[in-house]
Amino acid sequence: MDRRWAARLALAAGTAALLVLLVFAGLRSVVLVAVGLAGLVATAAGLWWVLAHGGAARVLGLLLAAAAPVAVLVLYAVAGLLWVVLVSLALWTLAVVTGRTALAQDTRPARTPERRVAPPRRPFLIMNPRSGGGKVGRFHLTDRARALGAEVVVLDPAQPQDVAELARRAVDDGADLLGVAGGDGTQALVAGVAAERGVPFVVICAGTRNHFAMDLGLDREDPSACLEALTDGVELRVDLGFIDVGAPAAEGRGRVFVNNASFGAYATVVQSPAYRDDKARTTLQMLPDLLTHHSGPRLKVHADDVTVDGPQAVLVSNNPYRMGDPAGLGRRERLDSGVLGVLGVTVDNAVQAAAMLRGSHGPGLASIAAQKVVVDADAPVIPVGVDGEALTVPTPVRCWIEPGALRVRLPRHRPGVPRGKPPMDWRRVRRLALTVGRAAAGRDTG
């Protein structure tokens, strides 16, 4: 759809949504909106009680979270205005979707430069047969890689191996490319060696979630497609995050993370031995004390010149995650922006939990971009999750980013990263809708 017409449709749908309320509900439209907002606030407060309390308070919170939206719908129906609300809501949804579509062209990220490269002479790949429920065997990755001339080491689940040391020895023996078929934690360890030794790195998305592969635009449904990077590949440079884990083996460089390092409530929960056997029960048992600061370390985060005091959870990511696009949460537009993303969540009561409905602009959520982050605490050591791996590290914990540290080899033909949509901005939509002719193509810069 042409951007101007998408903007015009957004304005028309938004106006129609308001007119439906005013024409068919009159002054009661104000009450309808107030009741709907009150229902959302009550639901958020109920969910907070479920997470932050146990016993009777948790049961009451669950009942409130379930009953609030039902009560709102019943009130609308009794007033004979349920259809008005539903039609108005549908029109408003159409307005927001088409408005963001009209604005999307303004936020297209600069594409990471890539170049065609010759196939490697001696590729070396490490494969974890247990990762992703056995994707290595299911997609015959070992046989396919060897058929393409790669040396493949298949890890033995019964005998844990140091994958970083395997990768270093391979480079010493002449390998000119490293790759991993496994989860993000294993990817990060070998990617650190590739960056250290200056050789390209191949991601084979054989893990469970494969967030790094997703943000590189790889086909996560078919790990074997990643092997095309060995014969028809392109190379680009991406950033790497580093965290100082206080271990001599880090050799002053710190431990690499390709996705994120998490601190606070989540990092503490995953340290529990019971977490792997029953994630939901363990989380619900531990969260109340963690969220109310009755247990767990109290954190203080310094992100460049910004300080966040007392957050319950902190996520430091290798490049920022999308915030304005709900469909794109958990994704990163780019991996070469040269900055860390920092998300800090501070919620101490039900009122603040309800305020979180404001999303990235809520008072309980800090979203920061920084080149260096220091996480301190009132404890000498704290739990940290590094690309899903549970660690315990001494405080203060330093995180930093090294721009363009990793050479990544990718298949030339791959799905790519879906483009995110910007937050809704009605002034820009109106200006675009009123733009005439070719001016719409490049003059709406915000």
Short mmCIF file of N, CA and C in Angstrom, two decimals, residues 67-179:
data_model
loop_
_atom_site.label_atom_id
_atom_site.label_comp_id
_atom_site.label_asym_id
_atom_site.label_seq_id
_atom_site.Cartn_x
_atom_site.Cartn_y
_atom_site.Cartn_z
N ALA A 67 -11.05 -11.96 36.85
CA ALA A 67 -12.40 -11.39 36.94
C ALA A 67 -12.50 -10.00 36.34
N ALA A 68 -11.42 -9.21 36.40
CA ALA A 68 -11.50 -7.81 35.95
C ALA A 68 -11.93 -7.69 34.50
N PRO A 69 -11.29 -8.35 33.53
CA PRO A 69 -11.75 -8.20 32.14
C PRO A 69 -13.16 -8.73 31.92
N VAL A 70 -13.53 -9.81 32.64
CA VAL A 70 -14.89 -10.34 32.51
C VAL A 70 -15.90 -9.32 33.01
N ALA A 71 -15.59 -8.70 34.13
CA ALA A 71 -16.51 -7.71 34.70
C ALA A 71 -16.69 -6.52 33.76
N VAL A 72 -15.61 -6.10 33.12
CA VAL A 72 -15.70 -4.98 32.18
C VAL A 72 -16.62 -5.34 31.01
N LEU A 73 -16.46 -6.53 30.47
CA LEU A 73 -17.31 -6.96 29.35
C LEU A 73 -18.77 -7.06 29.76
N VAL A 74 -19.01 -7.56 30.98
CA VAL A 74 -20.39 -7.67 31.46
C VAL A 74 -21.02 -6.29 31.60
N LEU A 75 -20.27 -5.33 32.13
CA LEU A 75 -20.80 -3.96 32.27
C LEU A 75 -21.13 -3.37 30.90
N TYR A 76 -20.26 -3.60 29.93
CA TYR A 76 -20.54 -3.10 28.59
C TYR A 76 -21.82 -3.74 28.04
N ALA A 77 -21.98 -5.05 28.26
CA ALA A 77 -23.14 -5.76 27.72
C ALA A 77 -24.43 -5.30 28.40
N VAL A 78 -24.39 -5.13 29.73
CA VAL A 78 -25.58 -4.67 30.46
C VAL A 78 -26.02 -3.29 29.98
N ALA A 79 -25.04 -2.45 29.66
CA ALA A 79 -25.35 -1.11 29.17
C ALA A 79 -25.79 -1.12 27.71
N GLY A 80 -25.74 -2.29 27.06
CA GLY A 80 -26.12 -2.39 25.66
C GLY A 80 -25.12 -1.77 24.70
N LEU A 81 -23.89 -1.65 25.15
CA LEU A 81 -22.89 -0.95 24.34
C LEU A 81 -21.68 -1.82 24.01
N LEU A 82 -21.80 -3.14 24.22
CA LEU A 82 -20.67 -4.01 23.93
C LEU A 82 -20.28 -3.95 22.46
N TRP A 83 -21.28 -3.92 21.58
CA TRP A 83 -20.97 -3.89 20.14
C TRP A 83 -20.27 -2.58 19.77
N VAL A 84 -20.65 -1.49 20.45
CA VAL A 84 -20.02 -0.19 20.18
C VAL A 84 -18.54 -0.25 20.53
N VAL A 85 -18.24 -0.82 21.70
CA VAL A 85 -16.85 -0.92 22.13
C VAL A 85 -16.04 -1.80 21.18
N LEU A 86 -16.61 -2.93 20.78
CA LEU A 86 -15.89 -3.85 19.90
C LEU A 86 -15.63 -3.22 18.53
N VAL A 87 -16.62 -2.54 17.97
CA VAL A 87 -16.42 -1.90 16.67
C VAL A 87 -15.39 -0.78 16.78
N SER A 88 -15.49 0.03 17.83
CA SER A 88 -14.54 1.12 18.00
C SER A 88 -13.12 0.59 18.20
N LEU A 89 -13.00 -0.50 18.97
CA LEU A 89 -11.68 -1.09 19.20
C LEU A 89 -11.10 -1.64 17.91
N ALA A 90 -11.94 -2.29 17.08
CA ALA A 90 -11.47 -2.82 15.80
C ALA A 90 -10.98 -1.70 14.89
N LEU A 91 -11.72 -0.60 14.84
CA LEU A 91 -11.32 0.53 14.01
C LEU A 91 -10.02 1.16 14.53
N TRP A 92 -9.89 1.25 15.84
CA TRP A 92 -8.67 1.84 16.41
C TRP A 92 -7.46 0.95 16.13
N THR A 93 -7.66 -0.36 16.20
CA THR A 93 -6.57 -1.29 15.88
C THR A 93 -6.15 -1.13 14.42
N LEU A 94 -7.12 -1.01 13.53
CA LEU A 94 -6.82 -0.78 12.11
C LEU A 94 -6.04 0.51 11.93
N ALA A 95 -6.43 1.55 12.67
CA ALA A 95 -5.76 2.84 12.55
C ALA A 95 -4.30 2.74 12.98
N VAL A 96 -4.05 2.07 14.08
CA VAL A 96 -2.68 1.96 14.58
C VAL A 96 -1.82 1.11 13.64
N VAL A 97 -2.37 -0.01 13.16
CA VAL A 97 -1.61 -0.90 12.28
C VAL A 97 -1.24 -0.19 10.98
N THR A 98 -2.20 0.48 10.36
CA THR A 98 -1.92 1.14 9.09
C THR A 98 -1.05 2.38 9.30
N GLY A 99 -1.21 3.06 10.43
CA GLY A 99 -0.36 4.21 10.72
C GLY A 99 1.09 3.81 10.88
N ARG A 100 1.34 2.73 11.62
CA ARG A 100 2.71 2.27 11.80
C ARG A 100 3.29 1.74 10.49
N THR A 101 2.44 1.15 9.65
CA THR A 101 2.91 0.70 8.34
C THR A 101 3.35 1.89 7.50
N ALA A 102 2.59 2.98 7.57
CA ALA A 102 2.94 4.17 6.81
C ALA A 102 4.27 4.77 7.27
N LEU A 103 4.56 4.66 8.57
CA LEU A 103 5.77 5.24 9.11
C LEU A 103 6.98 4.31 9.03
N ALA A 104 6.76 3.04 8.69
CA ALA A 104 7.83 2.04 8.79
C ALA A 104 9.03 2.38 7.91
N GLN A 105 8.80 3.00 6.76
CA GLN A 105 9.91 3.28 5.84
C GLN A 105 10.92 4.23 6.46
N ASP A 106 10.46 5.06 7.40
CA ASP A 106 11.36 6.03 8.02
C ASP A 106 12.34 5.39 8.99
N THR A 107 12.04 4.15 9.42
CA THR A 107 12.87 3.53 10.44
C THR A 107 13.63 2.32 9.91
N ARG A 108 13.75 2.20 8.59
CA ARG A 108 14.49 1.08 8.04
C ARG A 108 15.95 1.16 8.50
N PRO A 109 16.45 0.13 9.20
CA PRO A 109 17.83 0.20 9.68
C PRO A 109 18.83 0.10 8.54
N ALA A 110 19.95 0.75 8.72
CA ALA A 110 21.00 0.63 7.72
C ALA A 110 21.46 -0.83 7.66
N ARG A 111 21.62 -1.35 6.48
CA ARG A 111 21.98 -2.75 6.33
C ARG A 111 23.46 -2.94 6.65
N THR A 112 23.76 -4.00 7.39
CA THR A 112 25.14 -4.30 7.72
C THR A 112 25.90 -4.64 6.45
N PRO A 113 27.01 -3.97 6.16
CA PRO A 113 27.76 -4.25 4.92
C PRO A 113 28.22 -5.71 4.89
N GLU A 114 28.08 -6.35 3.75
CA GLU A 114 28.55 -7.71 3.58
C GLU A 114 29.29 -7.83 2.26
N ARG A 115 30.14 -8.85 2.17
CA ARG A 115 30.92 -9.04 0.95
C ARG A 115 31.00 -10.52 0.60
N ARG A 116 31.05 -10.80 -0.68
CA ARG A 116 31.21 -12.18 -1.14
C ARG A 116 32.62 -12.65 -0.79
N VAL A 117 32.73 -13.91 -0.42
CA VAL A 117 34.02 -14.47 -0.03
C VAL A 117 34.18 -15.86 -0.66
N ALA A 118 35.43 -16.26 -0.81
CA ALA A 118 35.74 -17.59 -1.33
C ALA A 118 35.47 -18.63 -0.25
N PRO A 119 35.14 -19.86 -0.61
CA PRO A 119 34.91 -20.92 0.38
C PRO A 119 36.16 -21.15 1.22
N PRO A 120 35.99 -21.52 2.48
CA PRO A 120 37.15 -21.82 3.33
C PRO A 120 37.86 -23.09 2.85
N ARG A 121 39.14 -23.15 3.14
CA ARG A 121 39.91 -24.33 2.74
C ARG A 121 39.82 -25.43 3.80
N ARG A 122 39.83 -25.03 5.09
CA ARG A 122 39.82 -26.02 6.17
C ARG A 122 38.82 -25.61 7.25
N PRO A 123 37.54 -25.73 6.99
CA PRO A 123 36.54 -25.39 8.01
C PRO A 123 36.51 -26.43 9.12
N PHE A 124 36.28 -25.96 10.33
CA PHE A 124 36.22 -26.83 11.50
C PHE A 124 34.91 -26.55 12.24
N LEU A 125 34.10 -27.59 12.41
CA LEU A 125 32.79 -27.43 13.03
C LEU A 125 32.65 -28.31 14.26
N ILE A 126 32.03 -27.76 15.29
CA ILE A 126 31.72 -28.50 16.51
C ILE A 126 30.21 -28.70 16.57
N MET A 127 29.78 -29.93 16.83
CA MET A 127 28.34 -30.22 16.84
C MET A 127 27.94 -30.90 18.13
N ASN A 128 26.85 -30.38 18.72
CA ASN A 128 26.30 -30.94 19.96
C ASN A 128 25.08 -31.79 19.61
N PRO A 129 25.17 -33.12 19.70
CA PRO A 129 24.06 -33.97 19.27
C PRO A 129 22.81 -33.85 20.13
N ARG A 130 22.93 -33.31 21.35
CA ARG A 130 21.77 -33.20 22.24
C ARG A 130 21.06 -31.87 22.09
N SER A 131 21.70 -30.92 21.46
CA SER A 131 21.12 -29.58 21.38
C SER A 131 19.86 -29.58 20.53
N GLY A 132 18.88 -28.78 20.97
CA GLY A 132 17.64 -28.63 20.20
C GLY A 132 16.86 -29.91 20.04
N GLY A 133 17.00 -30.84 20.99
CA GLY A 133 16.26 -32.09 20.90
C GLY A 133 16.78 -33.02 19.83
N GLY A 134 18.07 -32.89 19.49
CA GLY A 134 18.66 -33.81 18.53
C GLY A 134 18.62 -33.35 17.09
N LYS A 135 18.70 -32.02 16.86
CA LYS A 135 18.64 -31.51 15.49
C LYS A 135 19.84 -31.94 14.64
N VAL A 136 20.99 -32.14 15.28
CA VAL A 136 22.18 -32.55 14.52
C VAL A 136 21.92 -33.85 13.80
N GLY A 137 21.34 -34.83 14.50
CA GLY A 137 21.04 -36.10 13.87
C GLY A 137 19.84 -36.04 12.95
N ARG A 138 18.81 -35.28 13.35
CA ARG A 138 17.57 -35.23 12.56
C ARG A 138 17.79 -34.60 11.20
N PHE A 139 18.69 -33.64 11.11
CA PHE A 139 18.97 -32.97 9.83
C PHE A 139 20.26 -33.47 9.17
N HIS A 140 20.84 -34.54 9.71
CA HIS A 140 22.04 -35.16 9.13
C HIS A 140 23.15 -34.12 8.93
N LEU A 141 23.34 -33.28 9.93
CA LEU A 141 24.29 -32.18 9.78
C LEU A 141 25.73 -32.66 9.69
N THR A 142 26.05 -33.69 10.45
CA THR A 142 27.44 -34.18 10.43
C THR A 142 27.83 -34.68 9.05
N ASP A 143 27.01 -35.54 8.46
CA ASP A 143 27.32 -36.08 7.13
C ASP A 143 27.35 -34.98 6.08
N ARG A 144 26.42 -34.05 6.16
CA ARG A 144 26.37 -32.99 5.15
C ARG A 144 27.59 -32.08 5.25
N ALA A 145 28.01 -31.77 6.47
CA ALA A 145 29.18 -30.91 6.65
C ALA A 145 30.44 -31.60 6.15
N ARG A 146 30.59 -32.88 6.46
CA ARG A 146 31.77 -33.60 6.00
C ARG A 146 31.80 -33.73 4.48
N ALA A 147 30.62 -33.86 3.89
CA ALA A 147 30.55 -33.93 2.43
C ALA A 147 31.01 -32.63 1.78
N LEU A 148 30.92 -31.54 2.53
CA LEU A 148 31.37 -30.24 2.02
C LEU A 148 32.82 -29.95 2.38
N GLY A 149 33.52 -30.93 2.96
CA GLY A 149 34.94 -30.78 3.24
C GLY A 149 35.27 -30.28 4.62
N ALA A 150 34.30 -30.22 5.53
CA ALA A 150 34.55 -29.71 6.87
C ALA A 150 35.04 -30.82 7.78
N GLU A 151 35.93 -30.47 8.69
CA GLU A 151 36.28 -31.37 9.78
C GLU A 151 35.26 -31.16 10.89
N VAL A 152 34.68 -32.24 11.36
CA VAL A 152 33.58 -32.15 12.32
C VAL A 152 33.94 -32.93 13.58
N VAL A 153 33.77 -32.29 14.73
CA VAL A 153 33.89 -32.95 16.02
C VAL A 153 32.50 -32.99 16.65
N VAL A 154 32.03 -34.21 16.94
CA VAL A 154 30.72 -34.38 17.58
C VAL A 154 30.96 -34.58 19.07
N LEU A 155 30.39 -33.70 19.87
CA LEU A 155 30.60 -33.76 21.32
C LEU A 155 29.97 -35.01 21.91
N ASP A 156 30.63 -35.57 22.90
CA ASP A 156 30.11 -36.75 23.61
C ASP A 156 29.40 -36.28 24.87
N PRO A 157 28.07 -36.45 24.95
CA PRO A 157 27.33 -35.98 26.13
C PRO A 157 27.83 -36.59 27.43
N ALA A 158 28.41 -37.77 27.35
CA ALA A 158 28.87 -38.44 28.57
C ALA A 158 30.21 -37.92 29.06
N GLN A 159 30.94 -37.21 28.20
CA GLN A 159 32.26 -36.70 28.57
C GLN A 159 32.35 -35.22 28.18
N PRO A 160 32.02 -34.31 29.10
CA PRO A 160 32.05 -32.87 28.80
C PRO A 160 33.42 -32.44 28.28
N GLN A 161 33.41 -31.61 27.24
CA GLN A 161 34.64 -31.13 26.62
C GLN A 161 34.68 -29.61 26.63
N ASP A 162 35.87 -29.06 26.64
CA ASP A 162 36.09 -27.61 26.57
C ASP A 162 36.04 -27.20 25.11
N VAL A 163 34.88 -26.67 24.67
CA VAL A 163 34.72 -26.37 23.25
C VAL A 163 35.65 -25.23 22.82
N ALA A 164 35.93 -24.29 23.73
CA ALA A 164 36.83 -23.19 23.38
C ALA A 164 38.24 -23.73 23.12
N GLU A 165 38.67 -24.69 23.94
CA GLU A 165 39.99 -25.26 23.74
C GLU A 165 40.04 -26.08 22.45
N LEU A 166 38.95 -26.80 22.13
CA LEU A 166 38.89 -27.52 20.86
C LEU A 166 39.06 -26.56 19.69
N ALA A 167 38.38 -25.41 19.78
CA ALA A 167 38.45 -24.43 18.69
C ALA A 167 39.85 -23.84 18.57
N ARG A 168 40.50 -23.55 19.70
CA ARG A 168 41.85 -22.99 19.64
C ARG A 168 42.83 -23.98 19.01
N ARG A 169 42.73 -25.25 19.39
CA ARG A 169 43.63 -26.25 18.83
C ARG A 169 43.40 -26.40 17.33
N ALA A 170 42.14 -26.30 16.90
CA ALA A 170 41.83 -26.42 15.48
C ALA A 170 42.49 -25.30 14.68
N VAL A 171 42.43 -24.07 15.20
CA VAL A 171 43.07 -22.94 14.51
C VAL A 171 44.58 -23.12 14.50
N ASP A 172 45.13 -23.58 15.60
CA ASP A 172 46.57 -23.84 15.63
C ASP A 172 46.98 -24.88 14.59
N ASP A 173 46.07 -25.82 14.29
CA ASP A 173 46.36 -26.87 13.31
C ASP A 173 46.04 -26.46 11.88
N GLY A 174 45.59 -25.20 11.68
CA GLY A 174 45.38 -24.71 10.32
C GLY A 174 43.95 -24.44 9.91
N ALA A 175 42.97 -24.60 10.81
CA ALA A 175 41.58 -24.29 10.46
C ALA A 175 41.44 -22.81 10.12
N ASP A 176 40.73 -22.51 9.03
CA ASP A 176 40.54 -21.11 8.63
C ASP A 176 39.08 -20.67 8.79
N LEU A 177 38.27 -21.48 9.47
CA LEU A 177 36.89 -21.12 9.78
C LEU A 177 36.42 -22.00 10.93
N LEU A 178 35.69 -21.40 11.88
CA LEU A 178 35.11 -22.13 13.00
C LEU A 178 33.59 -22.04 12.93
N GLY A 179 32.94 -23.09 13.38
CA GLY A 179 31.48 -23.07 13.40
C GLY A 179 30.94 -23.99 14.47
#
